[in-house]
CSV table of N, CA and C in Angstrom, one decimal:
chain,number,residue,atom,x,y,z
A,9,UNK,N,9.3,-16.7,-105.2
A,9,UNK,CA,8.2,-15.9,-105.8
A,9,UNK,C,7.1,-16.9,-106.3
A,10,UNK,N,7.4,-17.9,-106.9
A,10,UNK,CA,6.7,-19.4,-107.4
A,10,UNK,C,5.7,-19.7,-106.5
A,11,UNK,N,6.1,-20.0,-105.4
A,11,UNK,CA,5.4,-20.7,-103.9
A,11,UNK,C,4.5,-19.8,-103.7
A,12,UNK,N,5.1,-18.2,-103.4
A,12,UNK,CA,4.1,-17.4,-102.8
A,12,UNK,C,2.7,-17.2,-103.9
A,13,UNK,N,3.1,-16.9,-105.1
A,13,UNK,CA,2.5,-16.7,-106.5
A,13,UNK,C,1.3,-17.7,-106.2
A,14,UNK,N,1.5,-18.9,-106.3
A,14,UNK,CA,1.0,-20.3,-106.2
A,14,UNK,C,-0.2,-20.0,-104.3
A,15,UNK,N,0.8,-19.4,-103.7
A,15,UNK,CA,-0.6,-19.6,-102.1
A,15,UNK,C,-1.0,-18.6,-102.4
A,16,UNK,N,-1.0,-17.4,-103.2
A,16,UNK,CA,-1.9,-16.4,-103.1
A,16,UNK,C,-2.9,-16.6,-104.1
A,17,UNK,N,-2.7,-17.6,-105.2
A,17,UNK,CA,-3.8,-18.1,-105.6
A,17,UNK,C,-4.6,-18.5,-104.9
A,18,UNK,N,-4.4,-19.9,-104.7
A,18,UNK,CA,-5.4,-20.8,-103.4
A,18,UNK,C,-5.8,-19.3,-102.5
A,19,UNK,N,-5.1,-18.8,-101.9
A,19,UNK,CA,-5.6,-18.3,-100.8
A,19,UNK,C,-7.1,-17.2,-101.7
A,20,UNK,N,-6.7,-16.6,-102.7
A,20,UNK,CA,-7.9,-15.2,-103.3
A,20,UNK,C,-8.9,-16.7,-103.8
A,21,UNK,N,-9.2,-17.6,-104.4
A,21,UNK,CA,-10.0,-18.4,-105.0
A,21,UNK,C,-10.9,-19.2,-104.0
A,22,UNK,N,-10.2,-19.7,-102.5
A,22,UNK,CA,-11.2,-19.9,-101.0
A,22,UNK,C,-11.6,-18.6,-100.6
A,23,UNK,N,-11.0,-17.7,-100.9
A,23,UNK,CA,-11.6,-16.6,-100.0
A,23,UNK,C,-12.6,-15.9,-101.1
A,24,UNK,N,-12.3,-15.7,-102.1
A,24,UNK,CA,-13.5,-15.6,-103.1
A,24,UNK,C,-14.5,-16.7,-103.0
A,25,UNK,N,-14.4,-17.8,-103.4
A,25,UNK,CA,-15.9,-18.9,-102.9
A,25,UNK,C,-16.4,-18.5,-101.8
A,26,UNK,N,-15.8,-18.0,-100.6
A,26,UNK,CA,-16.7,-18.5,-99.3
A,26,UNK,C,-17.1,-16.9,-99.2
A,27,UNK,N,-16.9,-15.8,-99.3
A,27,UNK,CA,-17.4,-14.9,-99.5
A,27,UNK,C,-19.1,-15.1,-101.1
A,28,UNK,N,-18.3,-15.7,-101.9
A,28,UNK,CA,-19.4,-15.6,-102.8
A,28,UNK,C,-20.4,-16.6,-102.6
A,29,UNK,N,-20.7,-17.7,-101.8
A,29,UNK,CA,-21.1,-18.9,-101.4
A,29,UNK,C,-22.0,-18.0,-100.3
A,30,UNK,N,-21.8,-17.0,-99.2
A,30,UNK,CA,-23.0,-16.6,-98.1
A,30,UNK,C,-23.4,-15.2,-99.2
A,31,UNK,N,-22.6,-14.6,-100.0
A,31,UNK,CA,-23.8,-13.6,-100.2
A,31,UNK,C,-24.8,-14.0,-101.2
A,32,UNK,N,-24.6,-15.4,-101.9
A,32,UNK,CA,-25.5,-15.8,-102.9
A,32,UNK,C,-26.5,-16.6,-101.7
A,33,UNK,N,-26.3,-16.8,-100.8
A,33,UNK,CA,-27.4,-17.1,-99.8
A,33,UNK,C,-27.8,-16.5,-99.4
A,34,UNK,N,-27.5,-15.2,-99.0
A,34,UNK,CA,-27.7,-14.1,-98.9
A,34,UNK,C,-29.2,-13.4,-99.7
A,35,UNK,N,-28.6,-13.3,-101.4
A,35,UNK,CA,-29.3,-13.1,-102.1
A,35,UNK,C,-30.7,-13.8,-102.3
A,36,UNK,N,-30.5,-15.4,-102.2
A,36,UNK,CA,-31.7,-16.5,-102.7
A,36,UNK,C,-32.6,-16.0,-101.2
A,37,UNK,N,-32.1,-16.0,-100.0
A,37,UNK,CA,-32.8,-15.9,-99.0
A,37,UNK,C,-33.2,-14.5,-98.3
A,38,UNK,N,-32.6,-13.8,-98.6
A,38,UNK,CA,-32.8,-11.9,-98.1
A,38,UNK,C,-34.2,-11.7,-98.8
A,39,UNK,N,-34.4,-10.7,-98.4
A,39,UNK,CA,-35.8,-9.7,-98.7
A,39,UNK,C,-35.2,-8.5,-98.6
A,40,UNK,N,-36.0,-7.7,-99.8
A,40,UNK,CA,-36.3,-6.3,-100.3
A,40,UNK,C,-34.2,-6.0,-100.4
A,41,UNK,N,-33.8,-5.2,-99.5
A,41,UNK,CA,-32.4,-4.7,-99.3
A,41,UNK,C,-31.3,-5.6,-99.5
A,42,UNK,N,-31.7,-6.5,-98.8
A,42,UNK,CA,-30.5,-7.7,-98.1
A,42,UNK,C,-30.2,-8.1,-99.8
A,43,UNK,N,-31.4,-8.4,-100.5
A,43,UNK,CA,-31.0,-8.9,-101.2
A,43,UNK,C,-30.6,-8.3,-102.3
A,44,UNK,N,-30.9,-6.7,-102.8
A,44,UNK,CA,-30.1,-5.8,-103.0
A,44,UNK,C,-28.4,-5.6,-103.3
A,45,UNK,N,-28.1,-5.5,-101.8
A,45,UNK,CA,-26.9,-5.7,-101.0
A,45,UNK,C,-26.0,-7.1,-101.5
A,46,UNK,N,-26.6,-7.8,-101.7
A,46,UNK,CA,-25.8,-9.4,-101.6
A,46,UNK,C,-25.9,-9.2,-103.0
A,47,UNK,N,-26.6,-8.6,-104.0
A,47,UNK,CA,-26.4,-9.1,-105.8
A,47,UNK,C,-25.1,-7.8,-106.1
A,48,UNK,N,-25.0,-6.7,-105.1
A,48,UNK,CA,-23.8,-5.7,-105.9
A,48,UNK,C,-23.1,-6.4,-104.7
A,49,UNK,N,-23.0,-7.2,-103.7
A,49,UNK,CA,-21.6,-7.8,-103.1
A,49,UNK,C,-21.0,-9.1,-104.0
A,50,UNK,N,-22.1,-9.9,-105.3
A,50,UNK,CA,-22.3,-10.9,-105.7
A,50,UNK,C,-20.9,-10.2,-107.1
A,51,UNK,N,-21.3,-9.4,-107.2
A,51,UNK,CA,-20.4,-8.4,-108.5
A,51,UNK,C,-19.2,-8.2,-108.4
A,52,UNK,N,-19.0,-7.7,-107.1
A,52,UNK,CA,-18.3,-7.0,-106.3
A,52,UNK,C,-17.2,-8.2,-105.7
A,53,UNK,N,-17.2,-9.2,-106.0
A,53,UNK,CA,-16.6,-10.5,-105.7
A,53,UNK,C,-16.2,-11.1,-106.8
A,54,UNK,N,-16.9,-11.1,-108.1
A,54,UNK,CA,-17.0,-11.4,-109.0
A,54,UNK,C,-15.8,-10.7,-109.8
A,55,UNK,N,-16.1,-9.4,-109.6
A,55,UNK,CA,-14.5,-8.6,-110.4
A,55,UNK,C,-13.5,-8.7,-109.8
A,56,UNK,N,-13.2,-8.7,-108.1
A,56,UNK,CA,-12.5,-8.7,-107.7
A,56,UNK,C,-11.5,-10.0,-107.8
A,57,UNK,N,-12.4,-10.9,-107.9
A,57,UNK,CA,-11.7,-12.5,-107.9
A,57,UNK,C,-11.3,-12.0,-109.2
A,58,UNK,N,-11.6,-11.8,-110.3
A,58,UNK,CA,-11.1,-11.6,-111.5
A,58,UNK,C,-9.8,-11.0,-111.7
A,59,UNK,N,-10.3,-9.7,-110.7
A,59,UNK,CA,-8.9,-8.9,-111.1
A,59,UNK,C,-7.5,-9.8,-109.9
A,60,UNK,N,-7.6,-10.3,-108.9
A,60,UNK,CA,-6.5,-10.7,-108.1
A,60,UNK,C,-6.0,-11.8,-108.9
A,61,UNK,N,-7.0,-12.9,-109.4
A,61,UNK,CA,-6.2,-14.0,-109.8
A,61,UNK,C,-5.6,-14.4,-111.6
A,62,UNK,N,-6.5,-13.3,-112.3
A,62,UNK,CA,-6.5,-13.0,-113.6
A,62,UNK,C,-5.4,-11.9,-113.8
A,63,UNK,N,-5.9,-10.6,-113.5
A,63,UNK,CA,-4.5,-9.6,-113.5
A,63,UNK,C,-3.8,-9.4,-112.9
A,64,UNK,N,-4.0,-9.6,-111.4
A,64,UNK,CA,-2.7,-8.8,-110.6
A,64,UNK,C,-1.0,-10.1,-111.0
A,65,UNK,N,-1.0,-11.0,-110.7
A,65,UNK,CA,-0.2,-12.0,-111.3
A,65,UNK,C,0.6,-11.5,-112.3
A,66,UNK,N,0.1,-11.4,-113.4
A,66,UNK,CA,1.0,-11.0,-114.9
A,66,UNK,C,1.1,-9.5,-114.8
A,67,UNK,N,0.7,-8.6,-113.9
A,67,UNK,CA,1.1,-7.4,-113.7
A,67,UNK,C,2.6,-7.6,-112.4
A,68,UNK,N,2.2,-8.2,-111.7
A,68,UNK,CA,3.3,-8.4,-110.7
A,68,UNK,C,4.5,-8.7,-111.3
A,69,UNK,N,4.3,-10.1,-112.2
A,69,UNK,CA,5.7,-10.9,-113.0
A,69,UNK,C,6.3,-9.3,-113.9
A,70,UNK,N,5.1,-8.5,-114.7
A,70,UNK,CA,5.9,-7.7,-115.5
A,70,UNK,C,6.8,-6.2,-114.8
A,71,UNK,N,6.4,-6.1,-113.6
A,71,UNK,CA,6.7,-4.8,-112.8
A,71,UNK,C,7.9,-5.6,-112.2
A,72,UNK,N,8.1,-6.8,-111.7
A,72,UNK,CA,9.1,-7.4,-111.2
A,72,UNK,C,10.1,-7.7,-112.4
A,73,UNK,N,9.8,-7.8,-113.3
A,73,UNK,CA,10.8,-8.4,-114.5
A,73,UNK,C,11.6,-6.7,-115.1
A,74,UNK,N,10.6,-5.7,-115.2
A,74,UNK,CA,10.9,-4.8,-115.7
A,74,UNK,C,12.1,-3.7,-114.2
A,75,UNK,N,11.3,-3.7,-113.6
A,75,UNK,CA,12.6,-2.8,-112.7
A,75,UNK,C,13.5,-3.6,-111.7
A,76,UNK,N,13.4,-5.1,-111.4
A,76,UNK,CA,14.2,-5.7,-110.9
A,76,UNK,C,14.6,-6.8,-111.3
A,77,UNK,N,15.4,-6.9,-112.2
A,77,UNK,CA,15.6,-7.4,-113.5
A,77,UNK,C,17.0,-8.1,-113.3
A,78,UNK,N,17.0,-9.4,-112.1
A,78,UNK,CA,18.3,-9.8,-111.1
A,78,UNK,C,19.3,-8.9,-110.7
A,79,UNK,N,19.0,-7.5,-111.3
A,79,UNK,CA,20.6,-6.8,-111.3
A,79,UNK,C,19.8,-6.0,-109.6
A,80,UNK,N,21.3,-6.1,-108.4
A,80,UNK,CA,21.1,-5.6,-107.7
A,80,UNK,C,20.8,-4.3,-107.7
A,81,UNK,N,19.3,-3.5,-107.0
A,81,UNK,CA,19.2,-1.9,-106.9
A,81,UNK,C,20.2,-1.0,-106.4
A,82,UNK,N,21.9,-1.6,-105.6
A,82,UNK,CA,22.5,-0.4,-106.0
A,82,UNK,C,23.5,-0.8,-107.1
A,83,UNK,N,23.6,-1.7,-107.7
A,83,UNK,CA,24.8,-1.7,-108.9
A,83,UNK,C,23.8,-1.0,-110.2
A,84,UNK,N,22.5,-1.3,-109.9
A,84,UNK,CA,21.9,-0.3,-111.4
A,84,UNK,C,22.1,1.0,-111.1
A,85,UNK,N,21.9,1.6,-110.3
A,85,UNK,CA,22.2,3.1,-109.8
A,85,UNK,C,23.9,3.6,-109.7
A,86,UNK,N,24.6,2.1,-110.1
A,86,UNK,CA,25.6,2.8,-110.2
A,86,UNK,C,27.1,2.9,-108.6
A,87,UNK,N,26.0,2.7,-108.0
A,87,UNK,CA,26.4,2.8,-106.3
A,87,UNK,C,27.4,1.5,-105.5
A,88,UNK,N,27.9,1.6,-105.0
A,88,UNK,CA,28.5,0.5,-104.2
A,88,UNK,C,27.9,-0.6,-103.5
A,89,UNK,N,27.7,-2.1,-103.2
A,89,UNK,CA,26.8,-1.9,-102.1
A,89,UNK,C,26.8,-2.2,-101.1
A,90,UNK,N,28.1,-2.0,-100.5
A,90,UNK,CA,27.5,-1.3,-99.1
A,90,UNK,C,28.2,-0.4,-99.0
A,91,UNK,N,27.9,0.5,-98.5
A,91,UNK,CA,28.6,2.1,-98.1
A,91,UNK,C,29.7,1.7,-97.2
A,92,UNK,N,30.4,2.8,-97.0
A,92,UNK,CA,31.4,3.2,-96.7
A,92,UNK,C,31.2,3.5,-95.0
A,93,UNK,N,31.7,2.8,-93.6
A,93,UNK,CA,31.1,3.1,-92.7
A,93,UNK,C,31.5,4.8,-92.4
A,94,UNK,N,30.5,5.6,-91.8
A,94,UNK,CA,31.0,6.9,-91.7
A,94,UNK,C,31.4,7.0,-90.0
A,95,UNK,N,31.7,7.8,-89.6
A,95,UNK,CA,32.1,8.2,-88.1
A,95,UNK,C,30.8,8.6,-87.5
A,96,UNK,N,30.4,8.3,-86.1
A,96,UNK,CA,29.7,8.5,-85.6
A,96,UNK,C,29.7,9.7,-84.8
A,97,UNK,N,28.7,10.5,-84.6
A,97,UNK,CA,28.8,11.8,-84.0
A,97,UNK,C,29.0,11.8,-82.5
A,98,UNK,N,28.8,10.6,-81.6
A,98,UNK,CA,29.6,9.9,-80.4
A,98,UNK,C,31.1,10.0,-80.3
A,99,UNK,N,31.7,9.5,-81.3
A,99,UNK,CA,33.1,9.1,-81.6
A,99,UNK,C,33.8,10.4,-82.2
A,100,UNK,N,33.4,11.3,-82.5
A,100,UNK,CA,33.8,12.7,-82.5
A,100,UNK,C,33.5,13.3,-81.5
A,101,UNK,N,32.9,13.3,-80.7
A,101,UNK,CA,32.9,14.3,-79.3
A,101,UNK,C,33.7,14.0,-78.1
A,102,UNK,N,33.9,11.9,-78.3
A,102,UNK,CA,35.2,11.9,-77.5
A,102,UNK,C,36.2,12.1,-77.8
A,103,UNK,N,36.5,12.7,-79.0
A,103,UNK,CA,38.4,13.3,-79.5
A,103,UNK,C,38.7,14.4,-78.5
A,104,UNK,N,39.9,14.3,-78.1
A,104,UNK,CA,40.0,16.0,-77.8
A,104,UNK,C,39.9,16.9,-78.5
A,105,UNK,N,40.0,17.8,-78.4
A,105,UNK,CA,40.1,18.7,-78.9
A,105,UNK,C,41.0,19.9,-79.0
A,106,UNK,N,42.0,20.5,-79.7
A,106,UNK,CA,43.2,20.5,-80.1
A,106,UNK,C,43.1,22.3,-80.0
């Protein structure tokens, strides 16, 4: 979880720069729309890098920590885990039949 946590950083903070790097060229060099366009894409990059590398993280750790909490999902439920193999509906139709 460390490693991935760790490249999905790097990976949202390049991909945030190089998005926010052409639309701010975008903006200095566009006319009338373009440049419009590139100052709510400029925002729009801006919250976004915010929310992936600022919140989603410590929301992840606390949704992981709270419902999977090392204890396997079928011993919390109570359940076995692995089932019980059942009979296949194949292997009943070769029985005879009595």
């Amino acid at each position: 979880v460390d490693i991935s946590m760790n490249e999905m950083l790097v990976r949202s903070i390049l991909t945030s720069a190089t998005v926010f790097a052409t639309t701010l060229i975008m903006n200095i060099f566009g006319t009338g729309l373009v440049q419009n366009f590139a100052f709510a894409m400029n925002v729009g990059v801006i919250v976004g890098a915010y929310s992936s590398i600022f919140l989603a993280p410590p929301f992840f750790l606390y949704i992981s920590r709270k419902w999977y909490s090392g204890v396997a999902p079928a011993k919390r439920r109570g359940l076995p885990a692995s089932p019980e193999p059942t009979a296949s509906v194949a292997s009943k139709a070769d029985e005879p039949e009595e």
